[in-house]
PDB file of C-alpha atoms in Angstrom:
ATOM      1  CA  MET A  14      23.530   0.559 -14.945  1.00 48.00           C
ATOM      2  CA  ASN A  15      26.776   0.403 -14.236  1.00 50.00           C
ATOM      3  CA  ARG A  16      27.929  -1.809 -18.018  1.00 46.00           C
ATOM      4  CA  ASN A  17      30.300  -4.676 -15.052  1.00 49.00           C
ATOM      5  CA  LEU A  18      27.291  -4.878 -12.935  1.00 46.00           C
ATOM      6  CA  THR A  19      24.912  -5.270 -16.548  1.00 45.00           C
ATOM      7  CA  TRP A  20      27.719  -8.455 -17.899  1.00 43.00           C
ATOM      8  CA  LEU A  21      27.691  -9.774 -14.069  1.00 43.00           C
ATOM      9  CA  LEU A  22      23.802  -9.999 -14.157  1.00 44.00           C
ATOM     10  CA  MET A  23      24.045 -12.004 -17.668  1.00 44.00           C
ATOM     11  CA  LEU A  24      26.812 -13.991 -16.526  1.00 40.00           C
ATOM     12  CA  LEU A  25      25.011 -15.252 -13.507  1.00 41.00           C
ATOM     13  CA  PHE A  26      22.063 -15.241 -15.045  1.00 38.00           C
ATOM     14  CA  ILE A  27      23.411 -18.563 -17.961  1.00 35.00           C
ATOM     15  CA  LEU A  28      25.348 -19.941 -14.950  1.00 36.00           C
ATOM     16  CA  THR A  29      22.522 -20.417 -13.040  1.00 37.00           C
ATOM     17  CA  VAL A  30      19.458 -21.271 -14.965  1.00 38.00           C
ATOM     18  CA  PRO A  31      18.875 -24.664 -16.083  1.00 38.00           C
ATOM     19  CA  GLY A  32      18.441 -25.392 -19.726  1.00 36.00           C
ATOM     20  CA  GLY A  33      14.705 -25.725 -20.381  1.00 37.00           C
ATOM     21  CA  ALA A  34      13.539 -22.994 -17.302  1.00 39.00           C
ATOM     22  CA  TRP A  35      13.696 -20.327 -19.389  1.00 42.00           C
ATOM     23  CA  ALA A  36      10.420 -18.597 -17.762  1.00 54.00           C
ATOM     24  CA  ASP A  37       8.761 -17.875 -14.359  1.00 58.00           C
ATOM     25  CA  THR A  38      11.957 -19.809 -12.788  1.00 49.00           C
ATOM     26  CA  PRO A  39      12.602 -18.882  -9.313  1.00 42.00           C
ATOM     27  CA  VAL A  40      15.776 -17.667  -9.875  1.00 36.00           C
ATOM     28  CA  GLN A  41      14.952 -15.484 -12.743  1.00 40.00           C
ATOM     29  CA  ALA A  42      12.590 -13.833 -10.483  1.00 37.00           C
ATOM     30  CA  THR A  43      14.949 -12.874  -7.731  1.00 34.00           C
ATOM     31  CA  LEU A  44      17.752 -12.019 -10.822  1.00 34.00           C
ATOM     32  CA  ILE A  45      14.943  -9.202 -12.446  1.00 37.00           C
ATOM     33  CA  GLY A  46      12.781  -8.864 -10.164  1.00 41.00           C
ATOM     34  CA  ALA A  47       8.946  -9.967  -9.897  1.00 47.00           C
ATOM     35  CA  ARG A  48       7.830  -6.215 -10.448  1.00 54.00           C
ATOM     36  CA  ALA A  49      10.469  -5.710 -12.974  1.00 60.00           C
ATOM     37  CA  ALA A  50       9.282  -3.293 -16.185  1.00 78.00           C
ATOM     38  CA  ALA A  51      10.194  -5.385 -19.646  1.00 92.00           C
ATOM     39  CA  VAL A  52      11.577  -3.772 -22.080  1.00 95.00           C
ATOM     40  CA  ASP A  53       9.308  -5.634 -25.219  1.00 96.00           C
ATOM     41  CA  ILE A  54       5.503  -5.080 -23.583  1.00 96.00           C
ATOM     42  CA  GLN A  55       6.276  -0.972 -24.366  1.00 94.00           C
ATOM     43  CA  GLY A  56       3.539  -0.785 -27.215  1.00 94.00           C
ATOM     44  CA  HIS A  57       2.368  -3.796 -27.069  1.00 96.00           C
ATOM     45  CA  TRP A  58      -1.859  -4.488 -27.042  1.00 95.00           C
ATOM     46  CA  ALA A  59      -1.764  -6.216 -23.726  1.00 95.00           C
ATOM     47  CA  GLN A  60       0.999  -3.876 -22.101  1.00 94.00           C
ATOM     48  CA  GLN A  61      -0.964  -2.997 -19.234  1.00 92.00           C
ATOM     49  CA  GLU A  62      -2.213  -6.700 -18.413  1.00 94.00           C
ATOM     50  CA  ILE A  63       1.469  -8.173 -18.536  1.00 96.00           C
ATOM     51  CA  GLN A  64       2.678  -4.515 -15.876  1.00 93.00           C
ATOM     52  CA  THR A  65      -0.967  -5.618 -14.236  1.00 92.00           C
ATOM     53  CA  ALA A  66      -0.022  -9.829 -13.834  1.00 94.00           C
ATOM     54  CA  ILE A  67       3.717  -8.784 -12.810  1.00 94.00           C
ATOM     55  CA  ASP A  68       2.493  -6.494 -10.582  1.00 90.00           C
ATOM     56  CA  ARG A  69       0.361  -8.696  -8.885  1.00 90.00           C
ATOM     57  CA  GLY A  70       2.898 -11.450  -8.789  1.00 90.00           C
ATOM     58  CA  MET A  71       1.147 -14.165 -10.967  1.00 94.00           C
ATOM     59  CA  MET A  72       3.858 -13.928 -13.400  1.00 96.00           C
ATOM     60  CA  VAL A  73       7.602 -12.839 -14.123  1.00 93.00           C
ATOM     61  CA  GLY A  74       9.521 -12.122 -16.852  1.00 94.00           C
ATOM     62  CA  THR A  75      11.766 -14.666 -19.139  1.00 93.00           C
ATOM     63  CA  GLY A  76      15.768 -13.472 -18.904  1.00 93.00           C
ATOM     64  CA  LEU A  77      17.517 -10.802 -20.041  1.00 93.00           C
ATOM     65  CA  ASN A  78      18.529  -9.009 -22.748  1.00 92.00           C
ATOM     66  CA  SER A  79      22.055  -8.541 -24.629  1.00 93.00           C
ATOM     67  CA  GLN A  80      21.597  -4.567 -22.778  1.00 92.00           C
ATOM     68  CA  GLY A  81      20.920  -6.236 -19.147  1.00 92.00           C
ATOM     69  CA  GLN A  82      16.802  -5.281 -19.804  1.00 93.00           C
ATOM     70  CA  CYS A  83      14.381  -7.384 -18.506  1.00 94.00           C
ATOM     71  CA  ILE A  84      12.464  -9.251 -20.998  1.00 96.00           C
ATOM     72  CA  PHE A  85       8.966 -10.821 -21.255  1.00 97.00           C
ATOM     73  CA  SER A  86       8.369 -12.364 -24.285  1.00 97.00           C
ATOM     74  CA  PRO A  87       4.898 -11.834 -24.746  1.00 98.00           C
ATOM     75  CA  GLU A  88       5.076 -13.604 -27.858  1.00 98.00           C
ATOM     76  CA  ALA A  89       6.312 -17.245 -27.042  1.00 98.00           C
ATOM     77  CA  ALA A  90       3.713 -19.548 -26.338  1.00 98.00           C
ATOM     78  CA  VAL A  91       2.978 -21.491 -22.663  1.00 98.00           C
ATOM     79  CA  SER A  92       4.487 -24.399 -21.504  1.00 98.00           C
ATOM     80  CA  ARG A  93       2.645 -26.515 -19.116  1.00 98.00           C
ATOM     81  CA  ALA A  94       4.991 -26.211 -16.423  1.00 98.00           C
ATOM     82  CA  GLN A  95       4.620 -22.311 -16.688  1.00 98.00           C
ATOM     83  CA  LEU A  96       1.423 -22.574 -16.513  1.00 98.00           C
ATOM     84  CA  ALA A  97       1.302 -24.893 -13.491  1.00 98.00           C
ATOM     85  CA  ALA A  98       3.371 -21.868 -11.850  1.00 98.00           C
ATOM     86  CA  VAL A  99       1.548 -19.076 -12.828  1.00 98.00           C
ATOM     87  CA  LEU A 100      -2.190 -20.737 -12.029  1.00 98.00           C
ATOM     88  CA  THR A 101      -0.216 -21.959  -8.314  1.00 97.00           C
ATOM     89  CA  ARG A 102       0.356 -18.435  -8.236  1.00 94.00           C
ATOM     90  CA  ALA A 103      -2.740 -16.605  -9.179  1.00 94.00           C
ATOM     91  CA  PHE A 104      -4.845 -18.879  -6.896  1.00 93.00           C
ATOM     92  CA  ASN A 105      -2.114 -19.284  -3.915  1.00 89.00           C
ATOM     93  CA  LEU A 106      -3.199 -23.158  -4.691  1.00 93.00           C
ATOM     94  CA  ASP A 107      -2.510 -25.391  -1.525  1.00 90.00           C
ATOM     95  CA  TYR A 108      -3.189 -29.261   0.249  1.00 88.00           C
ATOM     96  CA  GLY A 109      -6.139 -27.597   1.925  1.00 81.00           C
ATOM     97  CA  ASP A 110      -8.014 -29.914   3.882  1.00 80.00           C
ATOM     98  CA  LEU A 111      -5.518 -32.945   3.131  1.00 83.00           C
ATOM     99  CA  ARG A 112      -3.115 -34.785   5.068  1.00 87.00           C
ATOM    100  CA  PHE A 113       0.025 -36.583   4.398  1.00 90.00           C
ATOM    101  CA  ILE A 114       2.264 -39.175   5.461  1.00 88.00           C
ATOM    102  CA  LYS A 115       4.912 -37.509   3.816  1.00 90.00           C
ATOM    103  CA  GLN A 116       5.504 -34.768   1.726  1.00 92.00           C
ATOM    104  CA  PRO A 117       4.090 -35.557  -1.760  1.00 94.00           C
ATOM    105  CA  LEU A 118       6.696 -34.769  -4.498  1.00 96.00           C
ATOM    106  CA  ALA A 119       6.163 -34.440  -8.332  1.00 96.00           C
ATOM    107  CA  SER A 120       7.711 -37.598  -9.202  1.00 96.00           C
ATOM    108  CA  ASP A 121       5.057 -39.025  -7.433  1.00 95.00           C
ATOM    109  CA  TYR A 122       3.257 -37.880  -9.574  1.00 95.00           C
ATOM    110  CA  TYR A 123       4.780 -37.579 -13.110  1.00 96.00           C
ATOM    111  CA  TRP A 124       7.771 -39.876 -13.548  1.00 95.00           C
ATOM    112  CA  ASP A 125       8.828 -37.181 -16.927  1.00 96.00           C
ATOM    113  CA  VAL A 126       9.686 -34.318 -13.787  1.00 97.00           C
ATOM    114  CA  ASP A 127      12.612 -33.497 -12.269  1.00 97.00           C
ATOM    115  CA  ASN A 128      12.124 -33.137  -7.951  1.00 97.00           C
ATOM    116  CA  LYS A 129      15.105 -30.797  -8.500  1.00 97.00           C
ATOM    117  CA  ALA A 130      12.499 -28.568 -11.352  1.00 98.00           C
ATOM    118  CA  TRP A 131      11.815 -25.080 -10.838  1.00 97.00           C
ATOM    119  CA  TYR A 132       8.752 -25.932 -11.247  1.00 98.00           C
ATOM    120  CA  ALA A 133       8.008 -29.032  -9.243  1.00 98.00           C
ATOM    121  CA  ASP A 134       6.555 -27.707  -6.079  1.00 97.00           C
ATOM    122  CA  ALA A 135       4.075 -25.399  -7.971  1.00 98.00           C
ATOM    123  CA  LEU A 136       3.085 -28.981  -9.707  1.00 98.00           C
ATOM    124  CA  VAL A 137       2.414 -30.876  -6.856  1.00 97.00           C
ATOM    125  CA  MET A 138      -0.158 -28.368  -5.522  1.00 97.00           C
ATOM    126  CA  CYS A 139      -1.087 -28.862  -9.394  1.00 97.00           C
ATOM    127  CA  ALA A 140      -1.758 -32.393  -8.768  1.00 96.00           C
ATOM    128  CA  VAL A 141      -2.756 -32.544  -5.262  1.00 96.00           C
ATOM    129  CA  ASN A 142      -6.032 -30.031  -6.538  1.00 96.00           C
ATOM    130  CA  ASP A 143      -6.064 -32.468  -9.713  1.00 95.00           C
ATOM    131  CA  ILE A 144      -5.333 -28.850 -11.775  1.00 97.00           C
ATOM    132  CA  PHE A 145      -4.474 -30.913 -15.338  1.00 96.00           C
ATOM    133  CA  VAL A 146      -6.611 -32.861 -16.391  1.00 85.00           C
ATOM    134  CA  GLY A 147      -5.880 -37.099 -18.023  1.00 72.00           C
ATOM    135  CA  ASP A 148      -1.909 -36.732 -18.046  1.00 65.00           C
ATOM    136  CA  GLY A 149      -1.440 -40.427 -16.809  1.00 77.00           C
ATOM    137  CA  GLU A 150       2.200 -40.759 -15.264  1.00 88.00           C
ATOM    138  CA  GLU A 151       3.430 -37.929 -18.345  1.00 93.00           C
ATOM    139  CA  PHE A 152       3.401 -34.637 -17.710  1.00 96.00           C
ATOM    140  CA  GLN A 153       4.911 -33.553 -20.584  1.00 96.00           C
ATOM    141  CA  PRO A 154       6.190 -29.926 -18.989  1.00 97.00           C
ATOM    142  CA  ASN A 155       7.900 -28.637 -22.082  1.00 97.00           C
ATOM    143  CA  ARG A 156       5.054 -28.826 -23.784  1.00 97.00           C
ATOM    144  CA  ASN A 157       3.146 -25.706 -25.548  1.00 98.00           C
ATOM    145  CA  VAL A 158      -0.677 -25.807 -23.706  1.00 98.00           C
ATOM    146  CA  THR A 159      -3.767 -25.146 -25.590  1.00 98.00           C
ATOM    147  CA  ARG A 160      -6.287 -22.468 -25.026  1.00 99.00           C
ATOM    148  CA  ILE A 161      -9.023 -25.337 -24.580  1.00 98.00           C
ATOM    149  CA  GLU A 162      -5.913 -26.897 -22.047  1.00 98.00           C
ATOM    150  CA  VAL A 163      -6.399 -23.566 -20.016  1.00 99.00           C
ATOM    151  CA  ALA A 164      -9.472 -23.300 -19.883  1.00 98.00           C
ATOM    152  CA  GLN A 165      -9.789 -26.048 -18.383  1.00 98.00           C
ATOM    153  CA  ALA A 166      -7.530 -25.960 -15.296  1.00 98.00           C
ATOM    154  CA  VAL A 167      -8.284 -22.299 -14.898  1.00 98.00           C
ATOM    155  CA  LYS A 168     -12.037 -23.387 -14.399  1.00 98.00           C
ATOM    156  CA  ARG A 169     -10.542 -26.858 -11.675  1.00 97.00           C
ATOM    157  CA  CYS A 170      -8.611 -24.080 -10.445  1.00 96.00           C
ATOM    158  CA  PHE A 171     -12.228 -22.614  -9.243  1.00 95.00           C
ATOM    159  CA  GLU A 172     -13.193 -25.702  -8.376  1.00 95.00           C
ATOM    160  CA  ALA A 173     -10.009 -26.057  -6.611  1.00 94.00           C
ATOM    161  CA  LYS A 174     -10.435 -23.844  -3.883  1.00 90.00           C
ATOM    162  CA  LYS A 175     -14.277 -23.777  -4.172  1.00 87.00           C
ATOM    163  CA  ILE A 176     -15.183 -20.016  -5.707  1.00 86.00           C
ATOM    164  CA  ASP A 177     -18.239 -18.966  -6.689  1.00 81.00           C
ATOM    165  CA  VAL A 178     -19.056 -17.626  -9.613  1.00 83.00           C
ATOM    166  CA  VAL A 179     -22.219 -15.184 -10.450  1.00 74.00           C
ATOM    167  CA  MET A 180     -21.984 -15.921 -14.681  1.00 76.00           C
ATOM    168  CA  ILE A 181     -25.024 -16.070 -17.202  1.00 75.00           C
ATOM    169  CA  MET A 182     -25.983 -19.472 -18.037  1.00 77.00           C
ATOM    170  CA  MET A 183     -26.388 -19.828 -21.721  1.00 86.00           C
ATOM    171  CA  MET A 184     -23.961 -22.328 -24.470  1.00 90.00           C
ATOM    172  CA  PRO A 185     -21.803 -20.157 -26.308  1.00 92.00           C
ATOM    173  CA  VAL A 186     -22.133 -21.256 -30.137  1.00 93.00           C
ATOM    174  CA  TYR A 187     -18.587 -21.094 -31.784  1.00 96.00           C
ATOM    175  CA  ASN A 188     -17.449 -22.540 -35.400  1.00 97.00           C
ATOM    176  CA  ASP A 189     -15.007 -24.714 -34.472  1.00 97.00           C
ATOM    177  CA  MET A 190     -16.633 -26.319 -31.170  1.00 95.00           C
ATOM    178  CA  ARG A 191     -17.621 -29.655 -32.929  1.00 94.00           C
ATOM    179  CA  GLY A 192     -14.991 -31.887 -31.526  1.00 95.00           C
ATOM    180  CA  LEU A 193     -14.705 -31.242 -28.132  1.00 97.00           C
ATOM    181  CA  THR A 194     -15.473 -33.701 -25.765  1.00 96.00           C
ATOM    182  CA  GLN A 195     -17.668 -33.320 -22.767  1.00 96.00           C
ATOM    183  CA  GLU A 196     -14.926 -32.210 -20.399  1.00 96.00           C
ATOM    184  CA  GLU A 197     -13.858 -29.693 -22.777  1.00 97.00           C
ATOM    185  CA  THR A 198     -17.206 -28.366 -24.111  1.00 97.00           C
ATOM    186  CA  ASN A 199     -17.843 -27.542 -19.833  1.00 96.00           C
ATOM    187  CA  ALA A 200     -14.392 -25.788 -19.744  1.00 97.00           C
ATOM    188  CA  LEU A 201     -14.928 -23.726 -22.628  1.00 98.00           C
ATOM    189  CA  VAL A 202     -18.882 -22.673 -21.419  1.00 96.00           C
ATOM    190  CA  PHE A 203     -16.996 -21.833 -18.043  1.00 96.00           C
ATOM    191  CA  VAL A 204     -14.848 -19.037 -19.327  1.00 97.00           C
ATOM    192  CA  SER A 205     -16.655 -18.189 -21.948  1.00 96.00           C
ATOM    193  CA  ASN A 206     -19.672 -17.347 -20.142  1.00 94.00           C
ATOM    194  CA  THR A 207     -17.485 -15.754 -17.485  1.00 93.00           C
ATOM    195  CA  GLY A 208     -16.262 -13.649 -19.866  1.00 93.00           C
ATOM    196  CA  ILE A 209     -12.747 -15.408 -18.877  1.00 96.00           C
ATOM    197  CA  MET A 210     -12.129 -15.980 -22.532  1.00 97.00           C
ATOM    198  CA  LYS A 211     -13.982 -15.307 -25.683  1.00 95.00           C
ATOM    199  CA  GLY A 212     -13.725 -16.067 -28.790  1.00 95.00           C
ATOM    200  CA  ASP A 213     -12.720 -13.689 -31.819  1.00 95.00           C
ATOM    201  CA  GLY A 214     -13.670 -11.489 -33.845  1.00 92.00           C
ATOM    202  CA  ASP A 215     -14.599 -14.464 -36.782  1.00 96.00           C
ATOM    203  CA  ASN A 216     -16.881 -16.535 -33.738  1.00 96.00           C
ATOM    204  CA  ASN A 217     -14.314 -19.114 -33.174  1.00 97.00           C
ATOM    205  CA  PHE A 218     -12.867 -20.048 -29.923  1.00 98.00           C
ATOM    206  CA  ARG A 219      -9.119 -21.557 -31.048  1.00 98.00           C
ATOM    207  CA  PRO A 220      -9.053 -24.314 -27.802  1.00 98.00           C
ATOM    208  CA  ARG A 221      -6.585 -25.888 -30.354  1.00 98.00           C
ATOM    209  CA  GLN A 222      -4.120 -22.484 -30.798  1.00 98.00           C
ATOM    210  CA  ALA A 223      -0.782 -22.615 -28.239  1.00 98.00           C
ATOM    211  CA  VAL A 224      -1.781 -19.724 -26.122  1.00 98.00           C
ATOM    212  CA  LYS A 225       1.077 -16.513 -25.914  1.00 98.00           C
ATOM    213  CA  ARG A 226       2.095 -15.176 -22.475  1.00 98.00           C
ATOM    214  CA  ALA A 227       0.692 -12.293 -23.331  1.00 98.00           C
ATOM    215  CA  GLU A 228      -2.855 -13.605 -23.865  1.00 98.00           C
ATOM    216  CA  LEU A 229      -2.310 -15.641 -20.553  1.00 99.00           C
ATOM    217  CA  ALA A 230      -2.342 -12.695 -18.541  1.00 98.00           C
ATOM    218  CA  ARG A 231      -5.191 -10.644 -19.817  1.00 97.00           C
ATOM    219  CA  ILE A 232      -7.206 -14.685 -18.972  1.00 98.00           C
ATOM    220  CA  LEU A 233      -4.955 -14.493 -14.946  1.00 97.00           C
ATOM    221  CA  ASN A 234      -5.699 -10.939 -14.970  1.00 94.00           C
ATOM    222  CA  ARG A 235      -9.701 -11.655 -15.188  1.00 94.00           C
ATOM    223  CA  CYS A 236      -9.618 -15.240 -13.491  1.00 94.00           C
ATOM    224  CA  THR A 237      -8.746 -12.544 -10.551  1.00 91.00           C
ATOM    225  CA  SER A 238     -11.063  -9.948 -11.170  1.00 86.00           C
ATOM    226  CA  MET A 239     -13.393 -12.501 -10.856  1.00 86.00           C
ATOM    227  CA  MET A 240     -12.381 -13.632  -7.126  1.00 83.00           C
ATOM    228  CA  SER A 241     -11.746  -9.751  -6.059  1.00 85.00           C
ATOM    229  CA  VAL A 242     -13.613  -7.913  -4.030  1.00 90.00           C
ATOM    230  CA  ASP A 243     -14.815  -4.517  -4.595  1.00 89.00           C
ATOM    231  CA  GLN A 244     -17.420  -1.762  -3.771  1.00 91.00           C
ATOM    232  CA  THR A 245     -21.033  -4.084  -2.925  1.00 91.00           C
ATOM    233  CA  TYR A 246     -19.008  -4.892  -0.201  1.00 92.00           C
ATOM    234  CA  ASN A 247     -18.655  -2.004   1.655  1.00 95.00           C
ATOM    235  CA  ASN A 248     -19.101  -2.200   5.357  1.00 95.00           C
ATOM    236  CA  LYS A 249     -19.735  -6.195   5.015  1.00 94.00           C
ATOM    237  CA  GLU A 250     -17.620  -9.541   6.052  1.00 94.00           C
ATOM    238  CA  TYR A 251     -15.282 -11.363   4.167  1.00 91.00           C
ATOM    239  CA  HIS A 252     -14.275 -14.662   5.012  1.00 89.00           C
ATOM    240  CA  LEU A 253     -11.276 -16.619   4.330  1.00 84.00           C
ATOM    241  CA  ALA A 254      -8.950 -19.365   5.190  1.00 81.00           C
ATOM    242  CA  ILE A 255      -5.346 -18.864   6.833  1.00 85.00           C
ATOM    243  CA  GLY A 256      -2.712 -18.524   3.891  1.00 81.00           C
ATOM    244  CA  GLN A 257      -5.625 -17.606   1.699  1.00 80.00           C
ATOM    245  CA  SER A 258      -5.437 -14.468  -0.188  1.00 84.00           C
ATOM    246  CA  PHE A 259      -7.942 -12.032  -1.735  1.00 87.00           C
ATOM    247  CA  THR A 260      -7.837  -8.653  -4.283  1.00 90.00           C
ATOM    248  CA  LEU A 261      -9.390  -6.149  -3.231  1.00 94.00           C
ATOM    249  CA  GLU A 262     -10.652  -3.896  -6.527  1.00 93.00           C
ATOM    250  CA  LEU A 263     -12.394   0.039  -6.283  1.00 94.00           C
ATOM    251  CA  PRO A 264     -12.987   2.108  -8.842  1.00 94.00           C
ATOM    252  CA  GLY A 265     -10.978   5.576  -9.082  1.00 93.00           C
ATOM    253  CA  ASN A 266      -9.250   8.422 -10.882  1.00 92.00           C
ATOM    254  CA  PRO A 267      -5.529   9.733  -9.479  1.00 90.00           C
ATOM    255  CA  THR A 268      -5.501  12.524 -12.472  1.00 90.00           C
ATOM    256  CA  THR A 269      -7.732  14.325 -10.345  1.00 92.00           C
ATOM    257  CA  GLY A 270      -5.688  14.333  -7.066  1.00 93.00           C
ATOM    258  CA  TYR A 271      -7.856  11.717  -5.272  1.00 94.00           C
ATOM    259  CA  SER A 272      -6.591   8.292  -4.177  1.00 94.00           C
ATOM    260  CA  TRP A 273      -6.642   5.630  -1.923  1.00 96.00           C
ATOM    261  CA  MET A 274      -5.784   5.838   1.880  1.00 95.00           C
ATOM    262  CA  MET A 275      -5.613   2.242   3.587  1.00 95.00           C
ATOM    263  CA  ASP A 276      -5.473   0.956   6.663  1.00 95.00           C
ATOM    264  CA  ILE A 277      -4.700  -2.672   6.852  1.00 93.00           C
ATOM    265  CA  GLY A 278      -6.111  -2.829  10.968  1.00 93.00           C
ATOM    266  CA  ASP A 279      -4.783  -6.245  12.560  1.00 95.00           C
ATOM    267  CA  LYS A 280      -0.998  -6.555  10.695  1.00 95.00           C
ATOM    268  CA  SER A 281      -0.191  -9.487  12.326  1.00 96.00           C
ATOM    269  CA  LEU A 282      -3.528 -11.106  10.470  1.00 96.00           C
ATOM    270  CA  LEU A 283      -3.347  -9.585   7.236  1.00 96.00           C
ATOM    271  CA  ARG A 284      -0.096  -8.865   5.073  1.00 94.00           C
ATOM    272  CA  LEU A 285      -0.572  -6.489   1.778  1.00 94.00           C
ATOM    273  CA  ASP A 286       0.938  -8.067  -0.870  1.00 90.00           C
ATOM    274  CA  SER A 287       1.308  -6.042  -3.863  1.00 89.00           C
ATOM    275  CA  GLU A 288      -0.866  -2.329  -5.054  1.00 92.00           C
ATOM    276  CA  GLY A 289      -1.263  -1.661  -8.381  1.00 90.00           C
ATOM    277  CA  PHE A 290      -3.472   0.908 -10.523  1.00 90.00           C
ATOM    278  CA  LEU A 291      -5.158  -0.802 -14.010  1.00 86.00           C
ATOM    279  CA  PRO A 292      -6.286   2.061 -16.013  1.00 85.00           C
ATOM    280  CA  GLY A 293     -10.104   1.702 -18.044  1.00 78.00           C
ATOM    281  CA  SER A 294      -9.926   0.009 -21.196  1.00 60.00           C
ATOM    282  CA  ASP A 295      -8.470   3.294 -23.811  1.00 54.00           C
ATOM    283  CA  THR A 296      -5.281   3.506 -22.613  1.00 51.00           C
ATOM    284  CA  ARG A 297      -5.064   6.374 -24.653  1.00 52.00           C
ATOM    285  CA  LEU A 298      -8.024   8.703 -22.954  1.00 52.00           C
ATOM    286  CA  ILE A 299      -6.291  11.617 -21.317  1.00 58.00           C
ATOM    287  CA  GLY A 300      -7.610  11.838 -17.565  1.00 64.00           C
ATOM    288  CA  GLN A 301     -10.031   8.606 -18.006  1.00 73.00           C
ATOM    289  CA  GLY A 302     -10.642   6.425 -14.456  1.00 87.00           C
ATOM    290  CA  GLY A 303      -9.675   2.729 -13.600  1.00 90.00           C
ATOM    291  CA  THR A 304      -9.544   0.692 -10.897  1.00 91.00           C
ATOM    292  CA  ASN A 305      -7.315   0.281  -7.231  1.00 93.00           C
ATOM    293  CA  TRP A 306      -6.439  -3.190  -6.741  1.00 92.00           C
ATOM    294  CA  TRP A 307      -4.783  -4.610  -3.748  1.00 94.00           C
ATOM    295  CA  LYS A 308      -3.845  -7.993  -3.184  1.00 90.00           C
ATOM    296  CA  VAL A 309      -3.996  -9.094   0.654  1.00 92.00           C
ATOM    297  CA  THR A 310      -2.617 -12.645   2.635  1.00 90.00           C
ATOM    298  CA  ALA A 311      -4.098 -13.951   5.778  1.00 91.00           C
ATOM    299  CA  LEU A 312      -1.705 -15.004   8.065  1.00 94.00           C
ATOM    300  CA  GLN A 313      -3.504 -16.138  11.533  1.00 94.00           C
ATOM    301  CA  SER A 314      -7.171 -16.787  12.867  1.00 94.00           C
ATOM    302  CA  GLY A 315      -8.928 -13.505  13.296  1.00 96.00           C
ATOM    303  CA  THR A 316     -10.745 -10.774  12.431  1.00 97.00           C
ATOM    304  CA  THR A 317      -9.632  -7.158  11.319  1.00 97.00           C
ATOM    305  CA  LYS A 318     -10.871  -4.298   9.170  1.00 96.00           C
ATOM    306  CA  LEU A 319      -9.509  -3.021   6.302  1.00 96.00           C
ATOM    307  CA  ARG A 320     -10.484   1.064   6.311  1.00 97.00           C
ATOM    308  CA  LEU A 321     -10.437   3.106   3.060  1.00 96.00           C
ATOM    309  CA  ASN A 322     -10.654   6.564   2.417  1.00 96.00           C
ATOM    310  CA  TYR A 323      -9.952   8.533  -0.996  1.00 96.00           C
ATOM    311  CA  GLN A 324      -9.179  12.116  -0.442  1.00 94.00           C
ATOM    312  CA  ARG A 325      -7.140  14.196  -1.603  1.00 94.00           C
ATOM    313  CA  PRO A 326      -3.738  14.023   1.039  1.00 90.00           C
ATOM    314  CA  TRP A 327      -3.068  17.850   0.694  1.00 92.00           C
ATOM    315  CA  GLU A 328      -6.662  18.427   2.082  1.00 90.00           C
ATOM    316  CA  SER A 329      -7.837  17.887   5.490  1.00 88.00           C
ATOM    317  CA  VAL A 330     -11.912  17.737   4.627  1.00 88.00           C
ATOM    318  CA  GLN A 331     -13.682  14.813   4.784  1.00 90.00           C
ATOM    319  CA  PRO A 332     -12.846  12.032   2.693  1.00 92.00           C
ATOM    320  CA  ALA A 333     -15.527  11.240  -0.832  1.00 92.00           C
ATOM    321  CA  GLN A 334     -15.772   8.387   0.026  1.00 95.00           C
ATOM    322  CA  THR A 335     -14.985   5.564   2.774  1.00 96.00           C
ATOM    323  CA  TYR A 336     -14.702   2.231   2.800  1.00 97.00           C
ATOM    324  CA  GLU A 337     -15.153  -0.624   5.299  1.00 97.00           C
ATOM    325  CA  LEU A 338     -14.603  -4.683   5.200  1.00 96.00           C
ATOM    326  CA  THR A 339     -14.636  -6.778   8.277  1.00 96.00           C
ATOM    327  CA  VAL A 340     -12.329  -9.580   7.338  1.00 96.00           C
ATOM    328  CA  ILE A 341     -12.645 -12.519   9.151  1.00 95.00           C
ATOM    329  CA  ILE A 342     -10.014 -15.301   9.519  1.00 94.00           C
ATOM    330  CA  LYS A 343      -9.836 -19.088  10.376  1.00 87.00           C
TER     331      LYS A 343
END
């Protein structure tokens, strides 16, 4: 990058980002780009998880280093303000069927939140959907969020969006569950049985431990997978409301030369927001397959079809696989 441009970007970053708004802010998303490759995730255990969360638009970087490169700060703790922002993005939280006589403001719910704060709009959506538990009139936006708080917020997001989840019905047993409230226990059971969050190798859930940004990226990706449409929906219908999004996930292996070619149908009804490829669990294995994904948003009422062909672009033969999904928007 041109040296003068690098220093200009750094100067703009310093002058425009208010204190405390150091991660996942609209300013930084504009400066460094929501999909910029973060230099500090290279070789990190969650590198692919983090990049996928960035590609899906759920998380962004935390700033620029001295060389003007994007950083993600994977080992930094997640604040409550950051959690509000990423959950609003990941679940597309909105007003739903609620109607108001005036536009809701963050200050209507919490006295310690400025209506101009970078996370204020997202927090309103969380407040309207009752995502955070027992906050009263104080949100404490800069306080680090714990694993059990994330579990509770995630469970409430699924409930707010009325997302049905298939999971095993069993009571997980962790060494450190004692002392949890019934609400906390219910949340732990939900995230554990769905695989969204698990305990460690010593069978501890670590409910009071602060959540790091790398861990949150993995949690968000697992949430997205729970909400996704997969190959079992082939030749079926999928219903959603205007403004809602869904993720389509299909298996693939780009090393074979095959790739999925998508026809989104009526582009006035559906918008392709982002797409990517998530390798299998062992990224060291050359030639292994993985999951192709596409995030799509409904724009207006109507019916259209998503059609995909799995083929080599240079071959004129019939595709190896086809996929068709009828999308009905109400």
